[in-house]
């Protein structure tokens, strides 16, 4: 199903009807509106103006379009900021960021929470029962523009209250954080300040707790909006549009107050922002990397109720990356099908029409500012017809292999990189990429998610193993493969008394005796049975009686394991990772098909999808039957949908 | 004519007479003094001391030297700052920069304007009628050290007043800026703040207006000084010393209150500061790039009354670049002749003697601190003799080709780069360089300048076409060649309703349907009749019925045109640009001589100048007649002046 | 002798006895404690708790261990900061850095000085006469985390007082700084502010004086602690643990209140922090560069009383560099022997056991957190046995060659780099490295140290020659070899009236007529008799009648000299430096042995040490006699101790 983001307030009202008609004709069924329109809903304090929004919804509904309403809290009006300057977010430099863009608030502000309650209540009361309004989006891209960690007086106050609830006594806090070190002890919770602005490094335990508190604060803020919506808009769905590759708050926790997750998919913009090499960035500059979107589809689907939407899908060049190329011909259509192959219920484009003014004027829409279809818009029109032709898609089955994303791993390794290129996002990506190049489906889970039914569960890095995560590990029959730094920290950011991997020694009798981070340019050759390659960036010295599956050239074990679990104590480079995972898939009888770097397979029930990110064509090397789209040789930037033949092992 | 910058206050008074004598003997006729001597003119509030300045002028006049007096406002004394701390400039980080260097004021400060009026009035009253004082320089290098955009309370106040005058109503302002986006609407002008310190990007329309306001504020500040000088120093010229490659305010607007422009020419320092590659920087490190000075000579000559001075010319190593090499032997003399070839009335060196103390002690002068001639000083002595020998130079004729520099283009592309290496300065340089390598004279104009008499007018990039610019385009018979992004914005930083190139569609029926910025390393091959090369950084998708003059390998048009005008919708790399311009020169019967990358020709009346930036010698490939300087083979770092032969097409 | 840093407050008290026993068994004789334990000594204002420290000392003494007590001033408790926020350090951005790490004070704070007096007095009264307490360490790593130059109100006040004492009159100050430039004149000392936060560069003379003042302020702060300790702990030694490659204050001046210097040796961490190329960093990543430690041993030995300790020696990976590898097998032992070869009285490891919590949890100790020996700990155990077996080492003799480190040179070239890669630390390192590759002992001295008995004294760069330094130069018979920029500044950061090398013209009739800094990639070939190579980064134009020892390809002299002294007016690249120094050693009959880049020799009395930093083995190329350790072929990461044969010239 297709959707679109629309801003009626940006256009002459007499364009609305034609816009709605064209949307319907393109196959669009859902329209998200209103999430940045606070200054139009409430032009001055307490004076509401709903007329324009009433009419906009009416026009859309008139074409049978279903409406998703956004709460407007991501962009409070100037009058609110002038009345209550304390709502502004204070950054780590101690300075408040001001009005003039968006996200200019801290969720810790009691005043902003009250203002939020007020505007959301008013809006929900008015539209909660509207028959055309099928669901609600809360706020917009929580945490965007680095607004998770904030340092104002109310943030500090909230942090102290959170710590007091968690530790009960300041002695417990001092112990948990190890405050005896460098005389950092507090005599009361009142002495605690957020960890910022010291002469040198802050206590990592303080930083981790501050991150947890900040994440909780956002989740609480979101839940408060959800409570209002559930009260005044019963039966309507509630979602939020998360971002890609964004780990600054615990998405699973925030998602708990939602019915399902949505996410905003900008495949090209992320090529610039993700820590790829410049060579890789040039390789994928106008197609995106073939694992960027897929990973997030899998993540957000499993995060809440096995459902997800794309709330914002890139239709052309964006405006916010270092460089902003147009997608190569065919990619907009391909990305749309890819989302559907991974189970997206709705693929909603951002935005209907490129706005000719203000900050995002260089961001493409389905229409150009002159009301003609953009190149991307033309591809979406094709996509709409294809979706209708192909019809409903079969159920997605659980994969054999799961990979676990741990938000706290991102925090821990950011707080304490130890080697400056130990990048959790990249590690996770490399593991996922190496798996996907075996042509398999991969589920993406978060810690504590049930692991029943998997044959192989990969945990690229999970420094602190929560009770829930441990319980899930213990409950599954899947083989567990842990990556570097897993189990290396207690809940309070300390080294376990038995050394890493700490509690994972329950599965694996191995001790990390020493850790080396390796500077750029230092690579160490390693090999195992049928496996060879290099490690770099990170190497652990493993003491163990276990057999080594991979060994460094100096004889030290790099990967060890038993029936139950394995431990890979290094940053394995891509070819090595691919070889190791191939070995593991074979070991656990998981069928695989090696695909080139630019091709990915995705199974959805009896259907197989092939996505070719180019530049060359790819011929499917196994037996195929009925093609619903495409054919055996898949051109660059194109796809195929088909049923694999019986003899195919895939 | 030669000049020099002199600081009598830095030296023992008993050196002055000998200094003046040596100046005269070197051929120096003009001496600029006093522009940083406020603390000596007014050692404490209201207590003036003119004695030393009286005597200095007298000593100089005694040797027949003509004096240019600088107003001292670029360096207010400590007592003034202590009395009125509000005069200090507040930067975008919200912090005032303090005393201890220079330019520590905001032109928006009413107090500083009053103090300026006072000191300038006192100075002008005393010296306005002095027979030795031939002219005045206002302040020093306006905008230096990034002091154009300032953010203090008075800057904000001035901005609000400027907006109120421009838009009349806040509704008009909201419309013009598109403030409906992200709920950025204001309810009154009083709510407006300068665009800085937001959570994410500010509204580009606000940024552009803030830049315009700031530019106007400086121009107004300069004009106020000019008014005083015209009153008390009637008949004396008024100038200002602008900088090179500095686009942060509208120089044409500020120049309106001057009699002519001067500029400060530091050929080597700019090699480090200009966005060349490191390879290019190493290539030109001790000669400078052969187009750097020439471009500015042409610019400042046309900016006001077809006259210009070099107020500060580099005589040796400077102190402010990342690296500061000595000029290669011969270059100081060459740069001097080059300025004269381009019409400079005076080439004035900075400075007479290297000062052994304070910030600029590593900046060379014509003399070393020990009162001996520096290596550069020795070359200037030769230059002085040569100038006398060669005698007066013929009139400069209007060129066949003009290129247009648009200060607003620099602001627009800085505010919205869209691709992070879309650098307007570099674009302009590449176009000028590619033209000059055809051996032709090129005039440099600003928008709205009359275009009569040109055969070809190049506009590398002009996003917003002012009424004056459009009128000039319409009034000329010249062929107009527009580069990327031209016409892409309305006056209010919005995309034109008919899409780019907007109003230029009056000349060219073409539509820019989509824009791609291309990351470093992405190059696209293009070709046309007799033309081939690559584009990079920026590419536009052109929809048009016009014939394509250059086409990308994928078939899309890159450059299109008709008799009246052409449009080049990409960042063309240097070889491609050179080929395209060669094609255009041929088309419009403009004689050209291809010169190597290190050689440039410049015509002044019947005389031709050759400048060889080295390293190899160059033999003039066409017929020559009388040589005033040099000969047919021009050694590296040397020049020739001659009359071209009749059969020469140049 | 071995030592260790121990933090009893970090561990259960019932581990202490076992820790002490194991220390003794490893050969450890000294234990440093308490330097970060203020919050345990004084948990709340005025309430002292010495019980735990009494018991800890008792336990250590019980095993015969000698205790070094650290004063705890580097980490004041939260209550102190909350009571007196003015003690916090204000950085150049005008912002105070807060509590939560260490070094959160300014030595200019009168309040902090009073609090320091109080806690040090209390501690010294209690333990000054304790028989197990053999010495004291004052504070910890003065200047760490860039806390030398501070900008708060009391820093400014202290600076004004310091200037007033130095210059007596504001007229003298204005003259000394050249404040007439840019109207920077003050009317009274009260108008002076620290040089920070200007619009552009501050006056370098002001910056240099501010650096001198800040250095003096730290020295004064240290001396005040020393006075208290000498009063209450008579007969005990007083030291301070300095850092490596740290030049932000004058170590010689601060050391004047100590009995000897200690330093903290982190060979691997420095590989990342030192301005080597990335290729060199990868070359030495797990061994360190073979001159890094040796240089500092030599420096700190000569700084005070020909004695020194290593107070903190790296035993494994650290936590604070960009990357933190484990030392290659053998290096921990090698570094220990190397320190002893250079005369260290004690090599004390940081730290006994890796702490599992807080900021330094990834910093290795001799023990792992699980109380097992770490890999480094195992090497130290071997080292302990070897030290006992080898027995006492002979006296270190004065070397033939000395090199002079000038802290002010670091300040001057930081304040005025003139070429952005003119790095004083690197220059000094290159000179020392080129010397040491001739296999000789080299003493490292500071300006003014007596130079009797040397044959050759090298001064890589000494811009301002103090009276004491000049007196030492005049008093010695050694040949003096000066490097670039030596003598280029007066005491007040001005160019000497006779031009550089200023006062050194007393030895050398040479004039630096012009200076070029050369950008990366510009190299100039030079040659002399038996010498050739390149210069880069920095080149001076020398005017002289002296013979050129090295000449550039354009004929200009690069190195000149006479019997008494030589001057090298360029940044000579490593091979050229090595060749020049080889020529000079031959000239002054100093025996040399060329060693490969990874091998170093060190003589201690009749014994010779060979240190092989790997990767290959090295066979000693001259006659040897008795080996105390190792043999003729020294494996990688290993060493040998032996007596050279009679015929050996070394």
PDB file of C-alpha atoms in Angstrom, chain A residues 433-616:
ATOM      1  CA  UNK A 433      26.027  -7.617   5.225  1.00  0.00           C
ATOM      2  CA  UNK A 434      28.177 -10.726   5.518  1.00  0.00           C
ATOM      3  CA  UNK A 435      25.086 -12.779   6.363  1.00  0.00           C
ATOM      4  CA  UNK A 436      22.953 -11.320   3.635  1.00  0.00           C
ATOM      5  CA  UNK A 437      25.589 -12.038   1.034  1.00  0.00           C
ATOM      6  CA  UNK A 438      24.730 -15.689   1.663  1.00  0.00           C
ATOM      7  CA  UNK A 439      21.298 -14.987   0.192  1.00  0.00           C
ATOM      8  CA  UNK A 440      19.354 -15.671   3.371  1.00  0.00           C
ATOM      9  CA  UNK A 441      16.578 -13.941   5.287  1.00  0.00           C
ATOM     10  CA  UNK A 442      17.765 -12.479   8.566  1.00  0.00           C
ATOM     11  CA  UNK A 443      15.594 -11.297  11.431  1.00  0.00           C
ATOM     12  CA  UNK A 444      16.784  -8.330  13.460  1.00  0.00           C
ATOM     13  CA  UNK A 445      15.940  -8.443  17.155  1.00  0.00           C
ATOM     14  CA  UNK A 446      16.631  -6.453  20.287  1.00  0.00           C
ATOM     15  CA  UNK A 447      17.880  -7.878  23.595  1.00  0.00           C
ATOM     16  CA  UNK A 448      15.289  -9.933  25.421  1.00  0.00           C
ATOM     17  CA  UNK A 449      13.270 -10.735  22.320  1.00  0.00           C
ATOM     18  CA  UNK A 450      12.262 -14.422  22.238  1.00  0.00           C
ATOM     19  CA  UNK A 451      14.774 -16.549  20.355  1.00  0.00           C
ATOM     20  CA  UNK A 452      12.746 -19.724  19.932  1.00  0.00           C
ATOM     21  CA  UNK A 453      12.761 -21.205  16.478  1.00  0.00           C
ATOM     22  CA  UNK A 454      16.077 -19.791  15.289  1.00  0.00           C
ATOM     23  CA  UNK A 455      18.961 -22.053  14.355  1.00  0.00           C
ATOM     24  CA  UNK A 456      21.595 -19.380  14.716  1.00  0.00           C
ATOM     25  CA  UNK A 457      21.560 -16.160  16.675  1.00  0.00           C
ATOM     26  CA  UNK A 458      24.308 -13.618  16.145  1.00  0.00           C
ATOM     27  CA  UNK A 459      25.182 -11.012  18.704  1.00  0.00           C
ATOM     28  CA  UNK A 460      27.805  -8.763  17.143  1.00  0.00           C
ATOM     29  CA  UNK A 461      28.464  -6.886  20.368  1.00  0.00           C
ATOM     30  CA  UNK A 462      26.514  -6.768  23.620  1.00  0.00           C
ATOM     31  CA  UNK A 463      28.732  -5.445  26.410  1.00  0.00           C
ATOM     32  CA  UNK A 464      26.142  -5.548  29.166  1.00  0.00           C
ATOM     33  CA  UNK A 465      23.846  -8.566  29.173  1.00  0.00           C
ATOM     34  CA  UNK A 466      20.535  -7.726  30.793  1.00  0.00           C
ATOM     35  CA  UNK A 467      18.567 -10.304  32.722  1.00  0.00           C
ATOM     36  CA  UNK A 468      15.997 -10.432  29.941  1.00  0.00           C
ATOM     37  CA  UNK A 469      18.666 -10.937  27.301  1.00  0.00           C
ATOM     38  CA  UNK A 470      20.279 -13.691  29.330  1.00  0.00           C
ATOM     39  CA  UNK A 471      16.944 -15.393  29.858  1.00  0.00           C
ATOM     40  CA  UNK A 472      16.313 -15.389  26.115  1.00  0.00           C
ATOM     41  CA  UNK A 473      19.761 -16.833  25.431  1.00  0.00           C
ATOM     42  CA  UNK A 474      19.163 -19.559  27.948  1.00  0.00           C
ATOM     43  CA  UNK A 475      15.737 -20.387  26.598  1.00  0.00           C
ATOM     44  CA  UNK A 476      16.720 -20.959  22.997  1.00  0.00           C
ATOM     45  CA  UNK A 477      18.206 -23.989  21.260  1.00  0.00           C
ATOM     46  CA  UNK A 478      19.812 -21.756  18.677  1.00  0.00           C
ATOM     47  CA  UNK A 479      23.563 -21.637  18.500  1.00  0.00           C
ATOM     48  CA  UNK A 480      24.713 -18.289  19.880  1.00  0.00           C
ATOM     49  CA  UNK A 481      27.562 -16.504  18.188  1.00  0.00           C
ATOM     50  CA  UNK A 482      28.903 -13.556  20.155  1.00  0.00           C
ATOM     51  CA  UNK A 483      31.166 -10.859  18.814  1.00  0.00           C
ATOM     52  CA  UNK A 484      33.842  -8.730  20.470  1.00  0.00           C
ATOM     53  CA  UNK A 485      33.190  -6.962  23.766  1.00  0.00           C
ATOM     54  CA  UNK A 486      30.084  -9.047  24.436  1.00  0.00           C
ATOM     55  CA  UNK A 487      29.697  -9.579  28.154  1.00  0.00           C
ATOM     56  CA  UNK A 488      32.555  -7.182  28.801  1.00  0.00           C
ATOM     57  CA  UNK A 489      30.631  -4.928  31.192  1.00  0.00           C
ATOM     58  CA  UNK A 490      28.336  -5.288  34.139  1.00  0.00           C
ATOM     59  CA  UNK A 491      25.081  -3.386  34.258  1.00  0.00           C
ATOM     60  CA  UNK A 492      27.014  -0.540  35.920  1.00  0.00           C
ATOM     61  CA  UNK A 493      29.705  -0.226  33.280  1.00  0.00           C
ATOM     62  CA  UNK A 494      32.306  -2.194  35.156  1.00  0.00           C
ATOM     63  CA  UNK A 495      34.481  -5.111  34.098  1.00  0.00           C
ATOM     64  CA  UNK A 496      32.983  -8.364  35.414  1.00  0.00           C
ATOM     65  CA  UNK A 497      34.887  -9.882  38.297  1.00  0.00           C
ATOM     66  CA  UNK A 498      35.644 -12.989  36.216  1.00  0.00           C
ATOM     67  CA  UNK A 499      36.691 -10.788  33.309  1.00  0.00           C
ATOM     68  CA  UNK A 500      34.840 -10.661  29.984  1.00  0.00           C
ATOM     69  CA  UNK A 501      32.782 -12.220  28.585  1.00  0.00           C
ATOM     70  CA  UNK A 502      31.433 -12.255  32.138  1.00  0.00           C
ATOM     71  CA  UNK A 503      28.054 -13.876  32.425  1.00  0.00           C
ATOM     72  CA  UNK A 504      28.519 -15.431  28.976  1.00  0.00           C
ATOM     73  CA  UNK A 505      31.089 -17.714  30.569  1.00  0.00           C
ATOM     74  CA  UNK A 506      27.926 -19.605  31.465  1.00  0.00           C
ATOM     75  CA  UNK A 507      27.955 -20.771  27.849  1.00  0.00           C
ATOM     76  CA  UNK A 508      31.611 -20.470  27.022  1.00  0.00           C
ATOM     77  CA  UNK A 509      34.579 -21.130  29.297  1.00  0.00           C
ATOM     78  CA  UNK A 510      36.739 -18.360  27.893  1.00  0.00           C
ATOM     79  CA  UNK A 511      38.484 -15.382  29.459  1.00  0.00           C
ATOM     80  CA  UNK A 512      39.444 -12.179  27.700  1.00  0.00           C
ATOM     81  CA  UNK A 513      42.828 -11.618  29.270  1.00  0.00           C
ATOM     82  CA  UNK A 514      43.748  -8.439  27.414  1.00  0.00           C
ATOM     83  CA  UNK A 515      42.399  -6.182  24.704  1.00  0.00           C
ATOM     84  CA  UNK A 516      44.241  -4.435  21.869  1.00  0.00           C
ATOM     85  CA  UNK A 517      42.706  -1.815  19.681  1.00  0.00           C
ATOM     86  CA  UNK A 518      44.612  -1.600  16.428  1.00  0.00           C
ATOM     87  CA  UNK A 519      45.267   1.593  14.565  1.00  0.00           C
ATOM     88  CA  UNK A 520      44.284   2.088  10.971  1.00  0.00           C
ATOM     89  CA  UNK A 521      46.704   0.156   8.792  1.00  0.00           C
ATOM     90  CA  UNK A 522      47.386  -2.659  11.246  1.00  0.00           C
ATOM     91  CA  UNK A 523      45.903  -5.938  10.015  1.00  0.00           C
ATOM     92  CA  UNK A 524      46.513  -9.388  11.382  1.00  0.00           C
ATOM     93  CA  UNK A 525      46.173 -12.506   9.244  1.00  0.00           C
ATOM     94  CA  UNK A 526      44.018 -15.274  10.690  1.00  0.00           C
ATOM     95  CA  UNK A 527      42.786 -18.645   9.442  1.00  0.00           C
ATOM     96  CA  UNK A 528      40.629 -21.593  10.343  1.00  0.00           C
ATOM     97  CA  UNK A 529      39.261 -24.628   8.593  1.00  0.00           C
ATOM     98  CA  UNK A 530      38.228 -23.342   5.187  1.00  0.00           C
ATOM     99  CA  UNK A 531      38.379 -19.823   6.453  1.00  0.00           C
ATOM    100  CA  UNK A 532      41.002 -17.132   6.143  1.00  0.00           C
ATOM    101  CA  UNK A 533      41.235 -13.393   6.190  1.00  0.00           C
ATOM    102  CA  UNK A 534      42.250 -10.526   8.395  1.00  0.00           C
ATOM    103  CA  UNK A 535      41.228  -8.864  11.593  1.00  0.00           C
ATOM    104  CA  UNK A 536      41.775  -5.206  12.364  1.00  0.00           C
ATOM    105  CA  UNK A 537      40.646  -2.450  14.768  1.00  0.00           C
ATOM    106  CA  UNK A 538      40.071  -4.767  17.754  1.00  0.00           C
ATOM    107  CA  UNK A 539      41.688  -7.910  19.052  1.00  0.00           C
ATOM    108  CA  UNK A 540      41.179  -9.779  22.278  1.00  0.00           C
ATOM    109  CA  UNK A 541      43.587 -12.179  23.902  1.00  0.00           C
ATOM    110  CA  UNK A 542      41.511 -15.276  24.704  1.00  0.00           C
ATOM    111  CA  UNK A 543      42.395 -17.766  27.412  1.00  0.00           C
ATOM    112  CA  UNK A 544      40.423 -20.947  27.022  1.00  0.00           C
ATOM    113  CA  UNK A 545      40.485 -24.706  26.794  1.00  0.00           C
ATOM    114  CA  UNK A 546      38.011 -24.557  23.937  1.00  0.00           C
ATOM    115  CA  UNK A 547      39.051 -25.462  20.415  1.00  0.00           C
ATOM    116  CA  UNK A 548      39.985 -22.530  18.256  1.00  0.00           C
ATOM    117  CA  UNK A 549      37.868 -22.196  15.144  1.00  0.00           C
ATOM    118  CA  UNK A 550      39.968 -19.316  13.886  1.00  0.00           C
ATOM    119  CA  UNK A 551      43.554 -18.652  14.899  1.00  0.00           C
ATOM    120  CA  UNK A 552      45.892 -15.715  14.387  1.00  0.00           C
ATOM    121  CA  UNK A 553      49.193 -16.220  12.631  1.00  0.00           C
ATOM    122  CA  UNK A 554      50.929 -15.973  16.015  1.00  0.00           C
ATOM    123  CA  UNK A 555      48.919 -18.961  17.198  1.00  0.00           C
ATOM    124  CA  UNK A 556      46.500 -17.188  19.503  1.00  0.00           C
ATOM    125  CA  UNK A 557      42.849 -18.173  19.221  1.00  0.00           C
ATOM    126  CA  UNK A 558      40.566 -15.598  17.602  1.00  0.00           C
ATOM    127  CA  UNK A 559      37.290 -17.497  17.532  1.00  0.00           C
ATOM    128  CA  UNK A 560      36.395 -20.321  19.879  1.00  0.00           C
ATOM    129  CA  UNK A 561      33.262 -22.201  20.676  1.00  0.00           C
ATOM    130  CA  UNK A 562      31.389 -25.310  21.571  1.00  0.00           C
ATOM    131  CA  UNK A 563      28.046 -26.786  20.596  1.00  0.00           C
ATOM    132  CA  UNK A 564      26.085 -24.170  22.445  1.00  0.00           C
ATOM    133  CA  UNK A 565      27.858 -20.997  21.536  1.00  0.00           C
ATOM    134  CA  UNK A 566      30.834 -19.375  19.867  1.00  0.00           C
ATOM    135  CA  UNK A 567      32.851 -16.256  20.612  1.00  0.00           C
ATOM    136  CA  UNK A 568      34.650 -14.162  18.030  1.00  0.00           C
ATOM    137  CA  UNK A 569      37.105 -11.964  19.894  1.00  0.00           C
ATOM    138  CA  UNK A 570      38.083  -9.551  17.145  1.00  0.00           C
ATOM    139  CA  UNK A 571      36.888  -7.109  14.524  1.00  0.00           C
ATOM    140  CA  UNK A 572      36.756  -9.469  11.549  1.00  0.00           C
ATOM    141  CA  UNK A 573      37.131  -7.854   8.147  1.00  0.00           C
ATOM    142  CA  UNK A 574      34.320  -8.391   5.605  1.00  0.00           C
ATOM    143  CA  UNK A 575      35.736 -11.364   3.703  1.00  0.00           C
ATOM    144  CA  UNK A 576      36.603 -13.167   6.904  1.00  0.00           C
ATOM    145  CA  UNK A 577      33.165 -12.510   8.352  1.00  0.00           C
ATOM    146  CA  UNK A 578      31.552 -13.843   5.188  1.00  0.00           C
ATOM    147  CA  UNK A 579      33.652 -16.995   5.359  1.00  0.00           C
ATOM    148  CA  UNK A 580      32.962 -17.536   9.060  1.00  0.00           C
ATOM    149  CA  UNK A 581      29.229 -17.105   8.614  1.00  0.00           C
ATOM    150  CA  UNK A 582      29.277 -19.446   5.618  1.00  0.00           C
ATOM    151  CA  UNK A 583      30.948 -22.053   7.796  1.00  0.00           C
ATOM    152  CA  UNK A 584      28.350 -21.540  10.522  1.00  0.00           C
ATOM    153  CA  UNK A 585      25.399 -21.712   8.113  1.00  0.00           C
ATOM    154  CA  UNK A 586      26.737 -24.997   6.736  1.00  0.00           C
ATOM    155  CA  UNK A 587      27.250 -26.318  10.232  1.00  0.00           C
ATOM    156  CA  UNK A 588      23.630 -25.672  11.138  1.00  0.00           C
ATOM    157  CA  UNK A 589      22.217 -26.783   7.788  1.00  0.00           C
ATOM    158  CA  UNK A 590      20.947 -23.410   6.740  1.00  0.00           C
ATOM    159  CA  UNK A 591      20.651 -23.242   2.963  1.00  0.00           C
ATOM    160  CA  UNK A 592      22.591 -20.407   1.394  1.00  0.00           C
ATOM    161  CA  UNK A 593      23.151 -18.868  -2.023  1.00  0.00           C
ATOM    162  CA  UNK A 594      26.204 -16.699  -2.478  1.00  0.00           C
ATOM    163  CA  UNK A 595      25.213 -13.455  -4.128  1.00  0.00           C
ATOM    164  CA  UNK A 596      27.462 -10.690  -5.440  1.00  0.00           C
ATOM    165  CA  UNK A 597      27.913  -7.546  -3.435  1.00  0.00           C
ATOM    166  CA  UNK A 598      25.136  -5.770  -5.288  1.00  0.00           C
ATOM    167  CA  UNK A 599      22.426  -8.440  -5.215  1.00  0.00           C
ATOM    168  CA  UNK A 600      20.160  -9.476  -2.367  1.00  0.00           C
ATOM    169  CA  UNK A 601      17.479 -12.155  -2.027  1.00  0.00           C
ATOM    170  CA  UNK A 602      14.457 -11.918   0.223  1.00  0.00           C
ATOM    171  CA  UNK A 603      11.938 -14.635   0.805  1.00  0.00           C
ATOM    172  CA  UNK A 604       8.335 -13.813   1.657  1.00  0.00           C
ATOM    173  CA  UNK A 605       6.335 -17.019   2.037  1.00  0.00           C
ATOM    174  CA  UNK A 606       6.528 -18.961  -1.183  1.00  0.00           C
ATOM    175  CA  UNK A 607       7.792 -15.927  -3.068  1.00  0.00           C
ATOM    176  CA  UNK A 608      11.387 -14.981  -3.631  1.00  0.00           C
ATOM    177  CA  UNK A 609      12.466 -11.407  -4.396  1.00  0.00           C
ATOM    178  CA  UNK A 610      15.720 -10.486  -6.090  1.00  0.00           C
ATOM    179  CA  UNK A 611      16.999  -6.919  -5.772  1.00  0.00           C
ATOM    180  CA  UNK A 612      19.840  -5.867  -8.005  1.00  0.00           C
ATOM    181  CA  UNK A 613      21.594  -2.678  -6.868  1.00  0.00           C
ATOM    182  CA  UNK A 614      23.756  -2.674 -10.010  1.00  0.00           C
ATOM    183  CA  UNK A 615      25.741  -1.850 -11.965  1.00  0.00           C
ATOM    184  CA  UNK A 616      25.669  -5.249 -13.783  1.00  0.00           C
TER     185      UNK A 616
END
